[in-house]
JSON list of C-alpha atoms in Angstrom, two decimals:
[
{"chain": "A", "resi": 1, "resn": "ARG", "atom": "CA", "xyz": [-5.70, 21.13, 1.68]},
{"chain": "A", "resi": 2, "resn": "ILE", "atom": "CA", "xyz": [-6.82, 21.57, 5.14]},
{"chain": "A", "resi": 3, "resn": "CYS", "atom": "CA", "xyz": [-3.24, 20.97, 6.40]},
{"chain": "A", "resi": 4, "resn": "ARG", "atom": "CA", "xyz": [-2.09, 23.98, 4.36]},
{"chain": "A", "resi": 5, "resn": "GLU", "atom": "CA", "xyz": [-4.84, 26.25, 5.05]},
{"chain": "A", "resi": 6, "resn": "GLN", "atom": "CA", "xyz": [-5.66, 25.58, 8.70]},
{"chain": "A", "resi": 7, "resn": "PHE", "atom": "CA", "xyz": [-2.44, 24.38, 10.33]},
{"chain": "A", "resi": 8, "resn": "GLN", "atom": "CA", "xyz": [0.56, 26.03, 8.46]},
{"chain": "A", "resi": 9, "resn": "PRO", "atom": "CA", "xyz": [-0.32, 29.44, 9.86]},
{"chain": "A", "resi": 10, "resn": "PHE", "atom": "CA", "xyz": [0.47, 27.90, 13.34]},
{"chain": "A", "resi": 11, "resn": "GLY", "atom": "CA", "xyz": [3.97, 26.91, 12.14]},
{"chain": "A", "resi": 12, "resn": "MET", "atom": "CA", "xyz": [3.22, 23.39, 11.33]},
{"chain": "A", "resi": 13, "resn": "GLU", "atom": "CA", "xyz": [4.94, 21.85, 8.34]},
{"chain": "A", "resi": 14, "resn": "PHE", "atom": "CA", "xyz": [3.64, 18.95, 5.99]},
{"chain": "A", "resi": 15, "resn": "SER", "atom": "CA", "xyz": [5.18, 16.62, 3.57]},
{"chain": "A", "resi": 16, "resn": "PHE", "atom": "CA", "xyz": [2.78, 14.92, 1.14]},
{"chain": "A", "resi": 17, "resn": "VAL", "atom": "CA", "xyz": [4.07, 11.42, 0.27]},
{"chain": "A", "resi": 18, "resn": "ASP", "atom": "CA", "xyz": [3.07, 8.65, -1.93]},
{"chain": "A", "resi": 19, "resn": "PHE", "atom": "CA", "xyz": [2.45, 5.90, 0.59]},
{"chain": "A", "resi": 20, "resn": "THR", "atom": "CA", "xyz": [2.47, 2.99, -1.92]},
{"chain": "A", "resi": 21, "resn": "ASP", "atom": "CA", "xyz": [6.16, 2.57, -1.18]},
{"chain": "A", "resi": 22, "resn": "PRO", "atom": "CA", "xyz": [7.05, 2.66, 2.48]},
{"chain": "A", "resi": 23, "resn": "LYS", "atom": "CA", "xyz": [10.48, 3.81, 1.43]},
{"chain": "A", "resi": 24, "resn": "ASN", "atom": "CA", "xyz": [8.87, 7.14, 0.47]},
{"chain": "A", "resi": 25, "resn": "VAL", "atom": "CA", "xyz": [7.53, 7.68, 3.97]},
{"chain": "A", "resi": 26, "resn": "GLU", "atom": "CA", "xyz": [11.04, 6.92, 5.58]},
{"chain": "A", "resi": 27, "resn": "ASN", "atom": "CA", "xyz": [12.80, 9.32, 3.02]},
{"chain": "A", "resi": 28, "resn": "ALA", "atom": "CA", "xyz": [10.29, 11.95, 4.09]},
{"chain": "A", "resi": 29, "resn": "ILE", "atom": "CA", "xyz": [11.04, 11.96, 7.65]},
{"chain": "A", "resi": 30, "resn": "LYS", "atom": "CA", "xyz": [12.76, 15.11, 8.99]},
{"chain": "A", "resi": 31, "resn": "PRO", "atom": "CA", "xyz": [14.30, 15.95, 12.48]},
{"chain": "A", "resi": 32, "resn": "ASN", "atom": "CA", "xyz": [11.13, 17.78, 13.44]},
{"chain": "A", "resi": 33, "resn": "THR", "atom": "CA", "xyz": [8.60, 15.04, 12.24]},
{"chain": "A", "resi": 34, "resn": "LYS", "atom": "CA", "xyz": [6.20, 13.97, 15.02]},
{"chain": "A", "resi": 35, "resn": "LEU", "atom": "CA", "xyz": [3.41, 12.32, 13.15]},
{"chain": "A", "resi": 36, "resn": "ILE", "atom": "CA", "xyz": [2.77, 10.16, 10.13]},
{"chain": "A", "resi": 37, "resn": "PHE", "atom": "CA", "xyz": [-0.78, 10.35, 8.95]},
{"chain": "A", "resi": 38, "resn": "SER", "atom": "CA", "xyz": [-1.75, 7.56, 6.52]},
{"chain": "A", "resi": 39, "resn": "GLU", "atom": "CA", "xyz": [-5.00, 6.59, 4.87]},
{"chain": "A", "resi": 40, "resn": "THR", "atom": "CA", "xyz": [-5.82, 3.17, 3.58]},
{"chain": "A", "resi": 41, "resn": "PRO", "atom": "CA", "xyz": [-7.52, 2.56, 1.32]},
{"chain": "A", "resi": 42, "resn": "THR", "atom": "CA", "xyz": [-7.44, 6.10, 0.04]},
{"chain": "A", "resi": 43, "resn": "ASN", "atom": "CA", "xyz": [-10.54, 7.69, -1.34]},
{"chain": "A", "resi": 44, "resn": "PRO", "atom": "CA", "xyz": [-11.26, 7.74, -4.28]},
{"chain": "A", "resi": 45, "resn": "THR", "atom": "CA", "xyz": [-8.37, 5.93, -5.72]},
{"chain": "A", "resi": 46, "resn": "LEU", "atom": "CA", "xyz": [-8.53, 2.87, -3.35]},
{"chain": "A", "resi": 47, "resn": "THR", "atom": "CA", "xyz": [-4.62, 2.85, -3.00]},
{"chain": "A", "resi": 48, "resn": "LEU", "atom": "CA", "xyz": [-3.36, 0.72, -0.20]},
{"chain": "A", "resi": 49, "resn": "ALA", "atom": "CA", "xyz": [-0.65, 1.53, 2.27]},
{"chain": "A", "resi": 50, "resn": "ASP", "atom": "CA", "xyz": [1.47, -1.24, 4.03]},
{"chain": "A", "resi": 51, "resn": "LEU", "atom": "CA", "xyz": [0.38, -0.44, 7.73]},
{"chain": "A", "resi": 52, "resn": "ASP", "atom": "CA", "xyz": [2.81, -2.83, 9.15]},
{"chain": "A", "resi": 53, "resn": "ALA", "atom": "CA", "xyz": [5.79, -1.44, 7.32]},
{"chain": "A", "resi": 54, "resn": "ILE", "atom": "CA", "xyz": [4.82, 2.10, 7.97]},
{"chain": "A", "resi": 55, "resn": "SER", "atom": "CA", "xyz": [4.17, 1.55, 11.69]},
{"chain": "A", "resi": 56, "resn": "GLU", "atom": "CA", "xyz": [7.65, -0.10, 11.87]},
{"chain": "A", "resi": 57, "resn": "ILE", "atom": "CA", "xyz": [9.24, 2.98, 10.46]},
{"chain": "A", "resi": 58, "resn": "ALA", "atom": "CA", "xyz": [7.35, 5.22, 12.79]},
{"chain": "A", "resi": 59, "resn": "GLN", "atom": "CA", "xyz": [8.16, 3.17, 15.73]},
{"chain": "A", "resi": 60, "resn": "ARG", "atom": "CA", "xyz": [11.97, 2.92, 14.68]},
{"chain": "A", "resi": 61, "resn": "HIS", "atom": "CA", "xyz": [11.95, 6.87, 14.48]},
{"chain": "A", "resi": 62, "resn": "GLY", "atom": "CA", "xyz": [9.94, 7.46, 17.64]},
{"chain": "A", "resi": 63, "resn": "ILE", "atom": "CA", "xyz": [6.92, 9.02, 15.75]},
{"chain": "A", "resi": 64, "resn": "LEU", "atom": "CA", "xyz": [3.23, 8.44, 16.15]},
{"chain": "A", "resi": 65, "resn": "HIS", "atom": "CA", "xyz": [1.38, 6.70, 13.20]},
{"chain": "A", "resi": 66, "resn": "VAL", "atom": "CA", "xyz": [-2.19, 7.72, 12.82]},
{"chain": "A", "resi": 67, "resn": "CYS", "atom": "CA", "xyz": [-4.43, 5.91, 10.22]},
{"chain": "A", "resi": 68, "resn": "ASP", "atom": "CA", "xyz": [-7.62, 7.24, 8.57]},
{"chain": "A", "resi": 69, "resn": "SER", "atom": "CA", "xyz": [-9.50, 4.10, 7.92]},
{"chain": "A", "resi": 70, "resn": "THR", "atom": "CA", "xyz": [-12.72, 5.71, 6.97]},
{"chain": "A", "resi": 71, "resn": "PHE", "atom": "CA", "xyz": [-13.21, 4.08, 3.59]},
{"chain": "A", "resi": 72, "resn": "ALA", "atom": "CA", "xyz": [-12.83, 0.36, 4.76]},
{"chain": "A", "resi": 73, "resn": "THR", "atom": "CA", "xyz": [-13.68, 1.31, 8.29]},
{"chain": "A", "resi": 74, "resn": "PRO", "atom": "CA", "xyz": [-11.27, 0.40, 11.35]},
{"chain": "A", "resi": 75, "resn": "TYR", "atom": "CA", "xyz": [-13.38, -2.70, 12.13]},
{"chain": "A", "resi": 76, "resn": "ILE", "atom": "CA", "xyz": [-12.36, -4.43, 8.82]},
{"chain": "A", "resi": 77, "resn": "THR", "atom": "CA", "xyz": [-8.97, -2.78, 8.33]},
{"chain": "A", "resi": 78, "resn": "ARG", "atom": "CA", "xyz": [-7.89, -3.03, 12.00]},
{"chain": "A", "resi": 79, "resn": "PRO", "atom": "CA", "xyz": [-5.04, -0.60, 11.89]},
{"chain": "A", "resi": 80, "resn": "LEU", "atom": "CA", "xyz": [-4.23, -1.03, 15.62]},
{"chain": "A", "resi": 81, "resn": "ASP", "atom": "CA", "xyz": [-3.41, -4.63, 14.78]},
{"chain": "A", "resi": 82, "resn": "HIS", "atom": "CA", "xyz": [-0.97, -3.43, 12.18]},
{"chain": "A", "resi": 83, "resn": "GLY", "atom": "CA", "xyz": [0.97, -1.20, 14.73]},
{"chain": "A", "resi": 84, "resn": "CYS", "atom": "CA", "xyz": [-0.78, 2.08, 14.31]},
{"chain": "A", "resi": 85, "resn": "ASP", "atom": "CA", "xyz": [-0.90, 4.26, 17.35]},
{"chain": "A", "resi": 86, "resn": "LEU", "atom": "CA", "xyz": [-4.27, 5.68, 16.68]},
{"chain": "A", "resi": 87, "resn": "THR", "atom": "CA", "xyz": [-7.15, 5.12, 14.10]},
{"chain": "A", "resi": 88, "resn": "ILE", "atom": "CA", "xyz": [-9.79, 7.49, 12.86]},
{"chain": "A", "resi": 89, "resn": "GLN", "atom": "CA", "xyz": [-13.05, 7.22, 11.01]},
{"chain": "A", "resi": 90, "resn": "SER", "atom": "CA", "xyz": [-15.10, 10.02, 9.68]},
{"chain": "A", "resi": 91, "resn": "LEU", "atom": "CA", "xyz": [-18.75, 9.34, 9.81]}
]
């Protein structure tokens, strides 16, 4: 919701994708895609994303991969060890 309300007025575009299958992520990439923002596990459904596969897709396309690892913490999930360029955690 924040993407649509806060960032679209600045001309940013967003595609919301089911991350349970990395093919969905790759199929959603457009020529203007600059960033893939994943979350694993998701809150509240605990759905997992294959960070290795998504990071490989991002690297192949020259796109940054950012992972929100708040729910399991970056210390446990270790997104950087799975190829993510940046990890975030909400406190």
